[in-house]
Short mmCIF file of C-alpha atoms and ligand atoms in Angstrom, two decimals:
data_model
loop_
_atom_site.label_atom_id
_atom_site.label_comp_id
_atom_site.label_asym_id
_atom_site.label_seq_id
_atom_site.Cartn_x
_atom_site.Cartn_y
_atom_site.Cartn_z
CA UNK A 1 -38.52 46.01 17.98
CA UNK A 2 -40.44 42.64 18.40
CA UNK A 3 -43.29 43.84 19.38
CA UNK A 4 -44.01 45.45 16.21
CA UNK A 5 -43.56 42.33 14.21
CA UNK A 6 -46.91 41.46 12.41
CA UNK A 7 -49.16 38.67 13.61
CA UNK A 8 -48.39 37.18 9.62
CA UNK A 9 -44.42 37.01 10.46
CA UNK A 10 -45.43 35.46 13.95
CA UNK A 11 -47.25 32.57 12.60
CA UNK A 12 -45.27 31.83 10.06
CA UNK A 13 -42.08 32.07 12.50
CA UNK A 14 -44.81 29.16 14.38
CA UNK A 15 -44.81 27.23 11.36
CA UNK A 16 -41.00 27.11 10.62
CA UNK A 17 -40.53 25.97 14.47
CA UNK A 18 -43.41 23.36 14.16
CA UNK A 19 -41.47 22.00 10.97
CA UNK A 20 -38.14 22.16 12.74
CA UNK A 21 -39.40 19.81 15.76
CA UNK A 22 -40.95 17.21 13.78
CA UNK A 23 -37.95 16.94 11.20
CA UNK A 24 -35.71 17.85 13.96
CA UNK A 25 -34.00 20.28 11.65
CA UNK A 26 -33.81 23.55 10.90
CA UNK A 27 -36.31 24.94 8.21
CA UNK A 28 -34.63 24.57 4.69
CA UNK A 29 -35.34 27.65 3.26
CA UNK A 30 -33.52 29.76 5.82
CA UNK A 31 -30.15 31.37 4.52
CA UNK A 32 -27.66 30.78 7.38
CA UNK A 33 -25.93 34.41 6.19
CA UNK A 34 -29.14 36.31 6.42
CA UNK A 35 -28.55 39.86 7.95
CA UNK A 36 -30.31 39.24 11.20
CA UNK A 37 -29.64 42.91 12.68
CA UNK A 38 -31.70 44.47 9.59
CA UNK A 39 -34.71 41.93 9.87
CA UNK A 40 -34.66 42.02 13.62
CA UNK A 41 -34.24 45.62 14.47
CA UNK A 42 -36.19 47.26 11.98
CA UNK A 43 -40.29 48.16 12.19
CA UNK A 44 -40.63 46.97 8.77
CA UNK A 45 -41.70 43.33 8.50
CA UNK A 46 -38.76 41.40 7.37
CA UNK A 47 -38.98 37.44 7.13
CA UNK A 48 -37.35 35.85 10.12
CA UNK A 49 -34.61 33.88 9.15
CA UNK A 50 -34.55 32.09 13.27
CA UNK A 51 -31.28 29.79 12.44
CA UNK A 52 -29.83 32.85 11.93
CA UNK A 53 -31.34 34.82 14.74
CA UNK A 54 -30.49 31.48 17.10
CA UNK A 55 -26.72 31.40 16.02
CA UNK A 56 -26.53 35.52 16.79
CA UNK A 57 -28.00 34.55 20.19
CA UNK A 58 -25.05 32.31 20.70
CA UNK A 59 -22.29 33.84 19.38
CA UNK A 60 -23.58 37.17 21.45
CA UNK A 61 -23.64 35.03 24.27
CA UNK A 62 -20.39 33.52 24.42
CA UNK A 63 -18.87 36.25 23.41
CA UNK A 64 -20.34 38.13 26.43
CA UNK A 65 -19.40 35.01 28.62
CA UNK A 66 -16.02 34.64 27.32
CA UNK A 67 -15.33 38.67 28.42
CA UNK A 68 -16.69 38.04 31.65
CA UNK A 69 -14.49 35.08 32.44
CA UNK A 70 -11.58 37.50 31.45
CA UNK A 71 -12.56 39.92 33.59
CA UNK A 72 -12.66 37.35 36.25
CA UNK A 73 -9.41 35.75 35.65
CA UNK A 74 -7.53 39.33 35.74
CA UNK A 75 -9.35 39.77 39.19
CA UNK A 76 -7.73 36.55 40.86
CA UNK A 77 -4.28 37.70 39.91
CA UNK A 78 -2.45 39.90 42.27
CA UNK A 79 -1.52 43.09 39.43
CA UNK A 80 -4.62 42.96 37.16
CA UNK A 81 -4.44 43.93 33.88
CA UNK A 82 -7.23 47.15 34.07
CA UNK A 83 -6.81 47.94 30.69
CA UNK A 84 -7.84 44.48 29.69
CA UNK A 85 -10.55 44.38 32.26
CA UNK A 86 -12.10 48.10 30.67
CA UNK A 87 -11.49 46.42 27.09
CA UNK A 88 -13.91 43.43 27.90
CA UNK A 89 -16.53 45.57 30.22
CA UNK A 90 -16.68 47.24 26.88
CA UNK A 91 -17.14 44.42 24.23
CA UNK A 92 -20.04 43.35 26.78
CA UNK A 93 -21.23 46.64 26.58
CA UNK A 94 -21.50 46.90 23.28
CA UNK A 95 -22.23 42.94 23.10
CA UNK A 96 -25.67 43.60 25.79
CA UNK A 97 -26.41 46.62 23.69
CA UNK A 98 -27.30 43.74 21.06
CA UNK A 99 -29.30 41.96 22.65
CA UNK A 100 -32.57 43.52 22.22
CA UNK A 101 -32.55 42.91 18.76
CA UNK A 102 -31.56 38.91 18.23
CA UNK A 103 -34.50 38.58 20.58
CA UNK A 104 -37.62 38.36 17.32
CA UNK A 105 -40.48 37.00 18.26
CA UNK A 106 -41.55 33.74 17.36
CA UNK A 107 -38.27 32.30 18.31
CA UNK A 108 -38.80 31.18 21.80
CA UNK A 109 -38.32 27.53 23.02
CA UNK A 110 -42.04 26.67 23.47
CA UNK A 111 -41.76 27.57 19.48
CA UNK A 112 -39.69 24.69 18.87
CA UNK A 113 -36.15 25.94 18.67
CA UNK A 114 -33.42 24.35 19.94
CA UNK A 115 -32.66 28.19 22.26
CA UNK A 116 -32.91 28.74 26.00
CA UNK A 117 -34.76 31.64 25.48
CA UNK A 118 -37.95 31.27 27.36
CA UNK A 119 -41.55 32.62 26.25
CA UNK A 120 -41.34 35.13 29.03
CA UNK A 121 -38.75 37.01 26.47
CA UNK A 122 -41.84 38.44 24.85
CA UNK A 123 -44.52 37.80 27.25
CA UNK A 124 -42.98 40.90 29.72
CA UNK A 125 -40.76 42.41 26.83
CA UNK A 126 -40.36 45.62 29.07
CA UNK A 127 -38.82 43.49 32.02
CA UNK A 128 -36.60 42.20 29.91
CA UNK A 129 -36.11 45.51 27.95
CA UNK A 130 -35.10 46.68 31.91
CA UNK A 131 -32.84 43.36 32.28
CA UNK A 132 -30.74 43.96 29.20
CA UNK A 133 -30.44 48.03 30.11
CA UNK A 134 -29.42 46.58 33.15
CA UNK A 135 -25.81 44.93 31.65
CA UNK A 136 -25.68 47.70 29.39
CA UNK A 137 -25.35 50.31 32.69
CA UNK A 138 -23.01 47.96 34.76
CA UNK A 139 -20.91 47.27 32.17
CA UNK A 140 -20.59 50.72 31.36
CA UNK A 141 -19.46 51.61 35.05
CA UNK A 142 -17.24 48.40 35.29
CA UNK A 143 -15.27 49.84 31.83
CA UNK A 144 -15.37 53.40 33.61
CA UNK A 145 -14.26 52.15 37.01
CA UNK A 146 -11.33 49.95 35.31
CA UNK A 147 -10.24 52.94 34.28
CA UNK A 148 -9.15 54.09 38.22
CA UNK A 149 -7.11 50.58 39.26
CA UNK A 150 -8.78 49.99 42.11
CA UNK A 151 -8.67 46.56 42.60
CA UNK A 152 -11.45 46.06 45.37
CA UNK A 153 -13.90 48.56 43.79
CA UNK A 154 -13.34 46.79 40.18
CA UNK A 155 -14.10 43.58 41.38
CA UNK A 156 -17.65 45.02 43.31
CA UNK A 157 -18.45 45.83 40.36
CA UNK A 158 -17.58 42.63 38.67
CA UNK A 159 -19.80 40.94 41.35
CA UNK A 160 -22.80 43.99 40.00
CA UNK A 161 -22.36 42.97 36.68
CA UNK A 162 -22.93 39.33 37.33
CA UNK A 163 -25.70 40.16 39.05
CA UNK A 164 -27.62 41.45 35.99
CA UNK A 165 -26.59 38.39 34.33
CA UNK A 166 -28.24 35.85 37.19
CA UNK A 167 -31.21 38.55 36.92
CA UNK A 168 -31.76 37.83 33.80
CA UNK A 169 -31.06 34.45 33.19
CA UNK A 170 -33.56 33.63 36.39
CA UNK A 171 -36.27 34.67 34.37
CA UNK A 172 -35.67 34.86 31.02
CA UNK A 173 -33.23 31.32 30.36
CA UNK A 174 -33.97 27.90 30.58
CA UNK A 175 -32.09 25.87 33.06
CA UNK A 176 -32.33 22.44 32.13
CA UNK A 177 -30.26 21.51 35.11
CA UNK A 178 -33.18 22.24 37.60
C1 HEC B 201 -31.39 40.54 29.17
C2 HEC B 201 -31.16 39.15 29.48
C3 HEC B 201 -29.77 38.58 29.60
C4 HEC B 201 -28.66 39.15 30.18
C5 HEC B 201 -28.53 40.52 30.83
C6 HEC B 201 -27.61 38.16 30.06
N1 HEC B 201 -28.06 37.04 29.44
FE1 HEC B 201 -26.98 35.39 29.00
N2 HEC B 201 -28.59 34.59 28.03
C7 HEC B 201 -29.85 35.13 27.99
C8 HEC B 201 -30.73 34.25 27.26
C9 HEC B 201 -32.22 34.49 27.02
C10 HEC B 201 -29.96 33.16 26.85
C11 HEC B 201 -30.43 31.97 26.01
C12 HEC B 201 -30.29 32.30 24.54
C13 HEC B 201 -30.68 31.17 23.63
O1 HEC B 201 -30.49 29.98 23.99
O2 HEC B 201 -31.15 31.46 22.51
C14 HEC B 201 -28.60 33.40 27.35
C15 HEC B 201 -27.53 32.56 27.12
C16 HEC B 201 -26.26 32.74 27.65
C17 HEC B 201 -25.15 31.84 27.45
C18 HEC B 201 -25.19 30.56 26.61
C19 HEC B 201 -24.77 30.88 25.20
C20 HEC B 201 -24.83 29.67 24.28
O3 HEC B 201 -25.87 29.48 23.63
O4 HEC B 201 -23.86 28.92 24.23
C21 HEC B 201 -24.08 32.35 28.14
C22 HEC B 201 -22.67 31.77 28.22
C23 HEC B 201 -24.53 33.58 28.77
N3 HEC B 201 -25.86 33.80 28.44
C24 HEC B 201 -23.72 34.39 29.55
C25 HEC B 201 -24.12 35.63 30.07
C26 HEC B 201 -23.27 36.48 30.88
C27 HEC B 201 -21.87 36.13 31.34
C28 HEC B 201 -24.00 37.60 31.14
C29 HEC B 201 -23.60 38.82 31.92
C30 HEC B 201 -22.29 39.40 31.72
C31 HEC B 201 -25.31 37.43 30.50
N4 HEC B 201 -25.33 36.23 29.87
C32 HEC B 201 -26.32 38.36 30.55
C33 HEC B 201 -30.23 36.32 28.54
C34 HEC B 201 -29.38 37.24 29.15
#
């Protein structure tokens, strides 16, 4: 859990994103292969590797945006493929059930990092602890309710799913487009 990193791995997260903005590049000594799910999801302090812990974030990401524009496309069609759409309600399930742990702290945008992921992350870790159970519970349904075929009652819950997406992303992801 973040919250239990120590203050020491904090600062020197600080440092490593201070370094990054003035060079403009990522800190040298961080191993782009470091296992990110054992330093990030353990209680143990583990050093931080945060070009790691940034690429997670975006492969997680698109990953979970690529299955929801699958989902999507299936709905416009006349005979959607269910079985596809419960396929990719599950990689996002298991793709959100992630996401609490590529989330370290230290690792924010005001820290320096190139990453949407706004200081809020860890200022009101237990709303955004509720955001990602959230995508974890819809997605869950949308697999289950693939399962049936009904077209209008898959698609609702398309439309829930994306909500806890936009819930999230409100408050947690920077929108440099406002
Ligand atoms: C619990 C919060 C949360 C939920 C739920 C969530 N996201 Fe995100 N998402 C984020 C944050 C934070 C970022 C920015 C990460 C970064 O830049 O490091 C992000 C980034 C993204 C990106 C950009 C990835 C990249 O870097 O290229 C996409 C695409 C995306 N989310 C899609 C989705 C979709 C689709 C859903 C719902 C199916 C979703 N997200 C649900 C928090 C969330």
């Amino acid at each position: 859990m973040q919250r239990n990193f120590s203050s020491r791995l904090v600062v020197a997260a600080m440092l490593a994103g201070a370094l990054a903005a003035c060079s403009g590049e990522a800190p040298a000594d961080a191993p782009a292969d470091a296992p990110v799910d054992a330093a990030a999801g353990s209680d143990v302090a583990a050093p931080v590797d945060v070009e790691a812990v940034l690429k997670a974030r975006e492969a997680t990401f698109e990953g979970i945006g690529d299955a929801f524009k699958a989902v999507r496309g299936e709905l416009e069609k006349d005979a959607p493929d269910f079985a596809l759409i419960a396929t990719k309600a599950t990689e996002i399930n298991t793709a959100a059930g992630k996401i609490d742990s590529i989330f370290p702290a230290g690792t924010s945008v005001d820290d320096g990092y190139k990453t949407e992921a706004l200081a809020t992350i860890w200022e009101k870790p237990e709303e955004f602890k509720a955001a990602s159970q959230k995508l974890i519970d819809e997605s869950a349904k949308l697999a289950a309710l693939a399962k049936d075929g009904d077209k209008a009652a898959v698609a609702a819950q398309a439309m829930a799913m994306g909500g806890a997406c936009k819930g999230c992303h409100d408050k947690f992801r920077l929108d440099d487009k406002k």
